[in-house]
XYZ file of C-alpha atoms in Angstrom:
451
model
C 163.905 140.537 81.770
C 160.070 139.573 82.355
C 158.882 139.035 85.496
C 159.459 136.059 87.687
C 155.860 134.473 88.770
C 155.660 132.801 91.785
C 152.455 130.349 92.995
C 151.763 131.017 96.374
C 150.033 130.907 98.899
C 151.376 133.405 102.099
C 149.892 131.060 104.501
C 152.377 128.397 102.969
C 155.688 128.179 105.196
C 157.744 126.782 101.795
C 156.842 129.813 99.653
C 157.284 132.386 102.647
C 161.072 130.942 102.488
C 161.003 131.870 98.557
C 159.156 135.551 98.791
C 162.353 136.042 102.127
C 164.643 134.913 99.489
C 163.489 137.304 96.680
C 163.657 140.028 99.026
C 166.821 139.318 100.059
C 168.244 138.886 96.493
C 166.431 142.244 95.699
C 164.112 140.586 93.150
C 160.323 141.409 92.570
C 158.032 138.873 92.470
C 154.736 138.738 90.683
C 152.614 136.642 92.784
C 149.714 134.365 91.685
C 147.522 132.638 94.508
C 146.818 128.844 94.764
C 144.598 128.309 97.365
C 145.228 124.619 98.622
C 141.413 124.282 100.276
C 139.306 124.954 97.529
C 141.500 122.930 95.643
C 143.350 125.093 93.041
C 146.482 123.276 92.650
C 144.337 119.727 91.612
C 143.256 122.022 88.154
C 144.504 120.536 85.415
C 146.031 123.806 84.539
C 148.401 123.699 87.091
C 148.899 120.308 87.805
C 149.782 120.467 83.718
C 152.814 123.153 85.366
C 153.429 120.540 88.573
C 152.586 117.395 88.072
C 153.253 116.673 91.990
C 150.278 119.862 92.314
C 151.896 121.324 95.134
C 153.228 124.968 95.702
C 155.509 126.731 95.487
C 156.306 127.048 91.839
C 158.287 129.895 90.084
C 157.918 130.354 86.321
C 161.498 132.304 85.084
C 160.390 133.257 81.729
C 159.044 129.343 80.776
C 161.976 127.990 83.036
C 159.461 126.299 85.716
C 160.694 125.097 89.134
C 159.316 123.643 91.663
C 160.278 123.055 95.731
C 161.053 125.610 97.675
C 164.407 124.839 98.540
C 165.469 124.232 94.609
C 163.857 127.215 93.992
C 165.663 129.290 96.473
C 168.828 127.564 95.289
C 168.260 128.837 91.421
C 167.470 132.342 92.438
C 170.488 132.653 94.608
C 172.526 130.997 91.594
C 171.306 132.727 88.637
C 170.274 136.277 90.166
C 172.471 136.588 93.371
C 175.133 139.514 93.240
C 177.209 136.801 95.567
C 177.090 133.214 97.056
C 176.517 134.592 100.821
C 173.097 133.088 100.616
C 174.202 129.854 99.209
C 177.871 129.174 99.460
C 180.136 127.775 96.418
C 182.665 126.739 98.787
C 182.057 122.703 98.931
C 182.107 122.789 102.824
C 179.926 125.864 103.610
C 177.461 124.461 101.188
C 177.443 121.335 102.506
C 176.497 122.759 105.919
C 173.457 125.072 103.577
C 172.220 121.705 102.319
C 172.032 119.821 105.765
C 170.094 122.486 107.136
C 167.393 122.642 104.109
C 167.027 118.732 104.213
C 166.594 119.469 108.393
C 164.085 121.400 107.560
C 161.924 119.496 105.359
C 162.901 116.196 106.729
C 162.022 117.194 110.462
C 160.852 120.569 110.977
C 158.071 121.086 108.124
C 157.443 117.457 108.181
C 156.608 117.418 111.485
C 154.502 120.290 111.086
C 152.552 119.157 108.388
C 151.848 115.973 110.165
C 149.867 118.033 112.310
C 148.342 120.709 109.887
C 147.384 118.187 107.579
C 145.554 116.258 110.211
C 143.220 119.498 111.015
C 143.197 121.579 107.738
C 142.451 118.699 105.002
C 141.265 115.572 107.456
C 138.910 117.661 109.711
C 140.506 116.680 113.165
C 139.809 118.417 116.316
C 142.702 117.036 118.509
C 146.586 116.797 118.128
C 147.507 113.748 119.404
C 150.296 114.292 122.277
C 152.934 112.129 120.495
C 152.703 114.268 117.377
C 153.465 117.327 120.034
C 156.394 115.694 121.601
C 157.373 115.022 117.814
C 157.623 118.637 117.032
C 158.881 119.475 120.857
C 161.814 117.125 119.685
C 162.527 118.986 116.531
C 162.400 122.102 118.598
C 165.217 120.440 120.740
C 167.349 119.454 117.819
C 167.135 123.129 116.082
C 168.306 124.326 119.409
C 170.969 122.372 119.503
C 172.151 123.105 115.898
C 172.310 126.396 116.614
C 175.805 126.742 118.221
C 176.496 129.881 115.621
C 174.066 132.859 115.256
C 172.228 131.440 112.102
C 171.663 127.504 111.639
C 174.570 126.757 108.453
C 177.197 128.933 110.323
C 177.725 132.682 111.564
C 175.821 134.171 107.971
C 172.497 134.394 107.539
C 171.410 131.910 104.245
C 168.590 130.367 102.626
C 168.541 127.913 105.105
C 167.455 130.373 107.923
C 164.770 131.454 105.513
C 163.548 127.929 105.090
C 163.463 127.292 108.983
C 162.448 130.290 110.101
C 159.162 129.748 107.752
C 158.307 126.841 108.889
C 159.149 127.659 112.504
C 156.925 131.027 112.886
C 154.717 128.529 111.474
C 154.431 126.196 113.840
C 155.266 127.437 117.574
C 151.894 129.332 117.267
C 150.031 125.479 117.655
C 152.738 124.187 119.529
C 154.692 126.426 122.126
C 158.377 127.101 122.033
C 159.176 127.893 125.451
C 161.904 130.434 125.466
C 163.428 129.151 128.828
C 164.478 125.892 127.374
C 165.277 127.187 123.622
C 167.252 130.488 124.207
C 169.167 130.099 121.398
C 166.452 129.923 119.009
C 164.548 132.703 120.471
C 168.078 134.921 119.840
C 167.791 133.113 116.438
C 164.261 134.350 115.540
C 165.070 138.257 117.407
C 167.966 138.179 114.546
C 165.828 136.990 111.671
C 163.156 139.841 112.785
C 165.317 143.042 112.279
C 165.374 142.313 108.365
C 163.824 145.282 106.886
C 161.359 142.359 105.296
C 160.832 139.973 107.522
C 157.326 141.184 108.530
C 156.070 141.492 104.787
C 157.428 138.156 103.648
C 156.896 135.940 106.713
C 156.159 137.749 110.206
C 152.603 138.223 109.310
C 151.677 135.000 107.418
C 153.674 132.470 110.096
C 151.175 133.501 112.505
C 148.209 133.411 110.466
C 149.141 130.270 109.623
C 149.165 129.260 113.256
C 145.771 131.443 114.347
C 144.296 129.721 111.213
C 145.044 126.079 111.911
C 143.953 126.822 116.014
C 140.676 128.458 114.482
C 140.134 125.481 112.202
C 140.675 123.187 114.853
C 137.653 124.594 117.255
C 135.706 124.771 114.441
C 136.062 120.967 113.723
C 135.341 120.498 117.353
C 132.178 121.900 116.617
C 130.598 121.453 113.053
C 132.528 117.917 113.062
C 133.071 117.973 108.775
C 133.510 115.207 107.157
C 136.804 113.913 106.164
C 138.107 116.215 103.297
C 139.077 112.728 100.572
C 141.424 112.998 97.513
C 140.663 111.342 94.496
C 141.235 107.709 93.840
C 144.474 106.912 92.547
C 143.464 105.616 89.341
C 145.343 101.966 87.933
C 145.014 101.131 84.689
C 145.177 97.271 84.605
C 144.068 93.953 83.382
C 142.417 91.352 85.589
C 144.578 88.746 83.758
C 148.083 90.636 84.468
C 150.405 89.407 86.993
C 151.861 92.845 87.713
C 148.272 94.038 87.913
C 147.652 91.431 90.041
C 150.354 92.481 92.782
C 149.999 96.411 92.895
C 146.142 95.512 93.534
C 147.181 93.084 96.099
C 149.157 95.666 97.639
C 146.382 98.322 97.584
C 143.887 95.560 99.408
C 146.838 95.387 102.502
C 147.165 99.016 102.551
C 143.653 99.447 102.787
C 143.315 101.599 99.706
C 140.669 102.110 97.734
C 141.813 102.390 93.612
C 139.837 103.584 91.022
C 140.383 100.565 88.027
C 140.503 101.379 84.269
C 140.732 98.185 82.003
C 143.049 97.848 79.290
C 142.335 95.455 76.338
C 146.041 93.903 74.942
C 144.759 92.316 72.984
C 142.835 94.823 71.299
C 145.718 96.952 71.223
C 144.409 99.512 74.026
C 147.958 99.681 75.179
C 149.769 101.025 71.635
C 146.461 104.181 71.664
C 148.272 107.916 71.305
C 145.854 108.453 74.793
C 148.019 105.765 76.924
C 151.716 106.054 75.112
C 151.314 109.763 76.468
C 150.477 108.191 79.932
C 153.342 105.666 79.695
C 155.609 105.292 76.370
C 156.772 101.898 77.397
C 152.918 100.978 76.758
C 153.078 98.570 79.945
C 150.678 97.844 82.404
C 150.645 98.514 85.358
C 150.025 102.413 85.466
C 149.342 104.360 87.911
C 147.627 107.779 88.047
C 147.764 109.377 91.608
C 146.254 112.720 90.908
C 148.429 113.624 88.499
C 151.527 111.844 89.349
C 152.736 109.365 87.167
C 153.681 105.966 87.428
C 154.753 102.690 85.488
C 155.777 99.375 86.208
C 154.320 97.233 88.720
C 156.892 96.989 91.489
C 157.964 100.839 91.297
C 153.661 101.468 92.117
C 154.252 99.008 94.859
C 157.150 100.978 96.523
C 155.594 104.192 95.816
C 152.212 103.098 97.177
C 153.538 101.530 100.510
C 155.339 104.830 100.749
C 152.582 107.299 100.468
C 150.112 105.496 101.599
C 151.086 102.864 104.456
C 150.360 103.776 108.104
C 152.335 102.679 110.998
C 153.881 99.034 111.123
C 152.323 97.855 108.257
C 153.951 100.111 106.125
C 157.645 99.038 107.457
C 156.644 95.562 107.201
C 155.276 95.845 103.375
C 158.354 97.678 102.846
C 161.131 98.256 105.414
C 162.929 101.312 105.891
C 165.590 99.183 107.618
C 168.521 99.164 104.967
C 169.366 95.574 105.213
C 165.411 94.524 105.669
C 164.236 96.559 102.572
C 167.820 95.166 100.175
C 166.318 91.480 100.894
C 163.073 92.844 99.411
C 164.764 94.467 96.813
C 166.316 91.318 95.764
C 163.226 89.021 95.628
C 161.610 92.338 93.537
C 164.169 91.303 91.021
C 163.795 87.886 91.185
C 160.318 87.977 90.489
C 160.720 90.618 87.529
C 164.077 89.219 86.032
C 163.240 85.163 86.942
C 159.425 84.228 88.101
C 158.100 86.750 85.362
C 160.030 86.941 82.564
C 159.816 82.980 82.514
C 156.089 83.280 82.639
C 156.055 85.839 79.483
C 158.422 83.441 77.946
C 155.566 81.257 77.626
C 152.676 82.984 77.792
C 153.877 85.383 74.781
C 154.214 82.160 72.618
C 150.767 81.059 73.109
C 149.046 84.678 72.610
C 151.303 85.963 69.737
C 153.602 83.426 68.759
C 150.476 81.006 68.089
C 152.335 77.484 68.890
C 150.160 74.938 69.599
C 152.200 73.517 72.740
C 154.885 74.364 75.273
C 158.486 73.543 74.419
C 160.220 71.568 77.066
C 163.185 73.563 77.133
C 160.436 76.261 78.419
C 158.865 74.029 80.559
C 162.687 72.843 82.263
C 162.847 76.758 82.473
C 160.001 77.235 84.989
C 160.479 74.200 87.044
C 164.350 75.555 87.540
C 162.528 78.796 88.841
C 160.470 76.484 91.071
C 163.712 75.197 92.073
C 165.223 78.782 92.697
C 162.281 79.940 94.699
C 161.873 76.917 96.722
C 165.892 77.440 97.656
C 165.522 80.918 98.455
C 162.563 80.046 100.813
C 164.299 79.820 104.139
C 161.985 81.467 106.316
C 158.160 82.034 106.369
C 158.077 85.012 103.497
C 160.572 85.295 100.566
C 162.559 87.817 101.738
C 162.099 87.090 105.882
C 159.765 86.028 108.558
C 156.866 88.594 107.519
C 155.162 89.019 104.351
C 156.623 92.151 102.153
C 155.205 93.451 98.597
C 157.689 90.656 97.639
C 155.870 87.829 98.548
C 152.398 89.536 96.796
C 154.599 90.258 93.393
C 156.191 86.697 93.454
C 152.428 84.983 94.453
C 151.027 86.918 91.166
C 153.350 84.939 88.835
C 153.684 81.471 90.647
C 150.076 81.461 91.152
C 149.819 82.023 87.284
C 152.032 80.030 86.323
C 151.335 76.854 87.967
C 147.716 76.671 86.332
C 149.254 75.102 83.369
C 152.971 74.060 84.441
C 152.223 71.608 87.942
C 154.535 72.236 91.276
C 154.637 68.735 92.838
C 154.337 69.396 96.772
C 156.429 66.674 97.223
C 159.603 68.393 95.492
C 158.876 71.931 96.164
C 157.208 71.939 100.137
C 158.196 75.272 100.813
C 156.787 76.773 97.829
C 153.691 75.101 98.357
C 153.264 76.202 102.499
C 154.344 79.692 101.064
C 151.217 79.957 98.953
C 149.022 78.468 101.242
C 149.927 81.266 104.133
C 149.472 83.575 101.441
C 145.739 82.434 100.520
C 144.823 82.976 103.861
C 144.497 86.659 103.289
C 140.843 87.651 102.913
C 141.110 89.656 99.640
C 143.680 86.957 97.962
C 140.979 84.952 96.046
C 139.107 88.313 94.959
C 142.656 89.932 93.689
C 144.505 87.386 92.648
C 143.001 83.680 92.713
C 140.954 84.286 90.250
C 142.948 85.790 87.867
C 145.753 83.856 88.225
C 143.556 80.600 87.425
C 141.748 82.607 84.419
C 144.868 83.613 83.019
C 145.916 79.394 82.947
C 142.820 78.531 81.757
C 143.424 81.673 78.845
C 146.595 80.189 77.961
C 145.707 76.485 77.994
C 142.894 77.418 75.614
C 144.934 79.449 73.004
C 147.560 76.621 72.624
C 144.685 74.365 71.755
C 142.845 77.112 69.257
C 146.351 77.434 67.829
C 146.514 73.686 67.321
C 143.449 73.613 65.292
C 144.808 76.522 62.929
């Protein structure tokens, strides 16, 4: 068997979870270093092994995983003498899995929403409600822990993903042992494996001396903010769907690098961008590395990376009812508003007809109809504006440039699109575009009328 290879980093709580699991499993491990700050895993090398660019990743003979949990999981499954580490029975797994998502829902989350803040966005404070966000997790752990390790009385992969993160993270932000016995008792158990200290003792409180080093030093050199790259969108001005992600980058405040692709001079159907996107579509976006197509999956994805306190659960809302309303007008615009648009705008372009057939025409008014119905509060899918209203505004305000929306049948409609003008970057994103696009289409139909 060759040798597994493991990217790493030891100051990395996730792969200090995988080297405790290799030990534990026996397994030797030849480790190659990423280091995160002078940007290793952003090389196209590796990002061509993780597209997502972050660490760990274990290469079994061309097999490539990466997460740490997943990872832990395979080794366990494929190289494990038993299941103690990772349970087969249903129910003892079950309580294996609840514990990993614990810890990278709360505990390394809440850990890295600290780190992050000093290490990559040269901070010098921690602001106190990110402490008491961690003290809280601290809180919760303790009260999981009503057997000696957190999925039950055996030590599994789970304690090996906490424990990581944990060493990690009570170096910047005290665990008093007074009010978290049991994890203290925890940790003393964790300690007396014969490779605790190698694997994670060691780099869990480097990790912590490191971050409270790099944090004094920011208080006194003050570096500038360490920036990513642009997310890159390949788009067309003219595009609806364009239109809307771009909108949605101007409310999240983002900043998007713009590469233009000609239709219409087949820039879409090039070997280059089918191997970006096979559907050759626009939208696509390019975050680093991470791929992704279709205009109102960028939206999501965008809001979700990038949004910052209540704007991003107002773009989209992590409320389950809230974010099915926005759902639904997603799919109205997409599966209605747009695909009635195409329907006419694909005549004009490649069909070459020199007009608009009613039955076309009847078709877009009855959307008019549909969206004016659906309008029953401020927003189409509530009383604030969502990424809903700024897909839906990129085909309506397209569309009625060359098939009219009488205000006096369709008032909401109309006081819709008026609150959404108001926006200071509308005219720049979308305005214009959306009237260019009419004036594109009227144009053809009377070109094709002289063929």
């Amino acid at each position: 068997m060759s040798k597994l290879v493991l990217y790493t980093l030891h100051l990395s709580p996730p792969c200090r979870a995988v080297e405790l699991a290799a030990k534990a499993l026996g397994l030797e491990l030849e480790q190659k270093t990423i280091n995160l700050l002078t940007g290793d895993h952003l090389k196209p090398e590796f990002v061509k092994l993780n597209p997502q660019h972050t660490i760990p990743v274990l290469d079994d003979n061309g097999t490539i995983i990466t997460e740490s949990h997943a990872i832990m999981i395979y080794l366990v499954t494929k190289y494990g003498k038993d299941d103690s580490l990772y349970p087969k029975d249903p129910v003892k797994q079950a309580r294996v899995n609840s514990a990993l998502h614990f810890e990278s829902g709360v505990l390394f989350a809440r850990m890295r929403f600290i780190f992050e803040r000093i290490l990559f966005f040269g901070k010098s404070d921690i602001p106190e409600d990110r402490v008491e966000y961690v003290q809280k997790s601290y809180e919760l752990l303790e009260d999981t822990l009503v057997d000696d390790f957190v999925a039950g009385p055996s030590m599994t992969i789970a304690d090996f993903s906490c424990i990581s993160t944990i060493s990690s993270i009570m170096g910047v932000v005290p665990l008093e042992q007074s009010k978290h016995p049991r994890i203290y008792a925890w940790i003393d158990r964790l300690k007396q494996l014969p490779y605790y200290e190698e694997a994670n003792g060691g780099g869990g409180t480097d990790l912590g001396k490191f971050v409270l080093a790099k944090k004094e030093e920011n208080a006194k050199t003050k570096p500038p903010v360490a920036t990513m790259p642009k997310p890159v969108l390949y788009t067309v001005r003219l595009s609806p769907p364009c239109r809307a992600v771009e909108l949605t980058a101007k409310a999240l405040g983002l900043e998007l690098e713009r590469k233009l692709v000609n239709l219409l001079a087949g820039e879409n159907l090039t070997p280059e961008f089918l191997k970006l996107n096979p559907k050759h579509t626009i939208p696509v976006l390019d975050d680093n590395g991470t791929i992704i197509s279709e205009s109102h999956a960028i939206m999501i994805y965008l809001v979700r990376k990038y949004g910052q306190g209540e704007g991003k659960d107002a773009l989209y809302p992590t409320d389950i009812v809230e974010q099915a309303r926005v759902n639904e007008a997603l799919h109205f615009e997409s599966g209605v508003l747009f695909a009635r648009l195409r329907f006419i705008t694909e005549l004009a372009i490649f069909g070459r007809k020199p007009e608009i057939p009613e039955d076309r025409i009847e078709y877009v008014r009855k959307a008019y109809r549909l969206l004016e119905d659906s309008l029953q509060t401020d927003y189409v899918a509530g009383s604030r504006m969502t990424i809903a209203d700024l897909s839906c505004i990129s085909s309506v305000a397209s569309m009625v440039g060359f098939i009219p929306m009488e205000r006096s049948e369709f008032p909401r409609v109309h006081g819709w699109m008026e609150r959404l003008k108001q926006l200071p970057y509308y005219e720049e994103i979308n305005g214009a575009g959306a009237t260019e696009l009419a004036e594109f289409i009227v144009n053809m139909l009377a070109k094709n009328a002289k063929l």
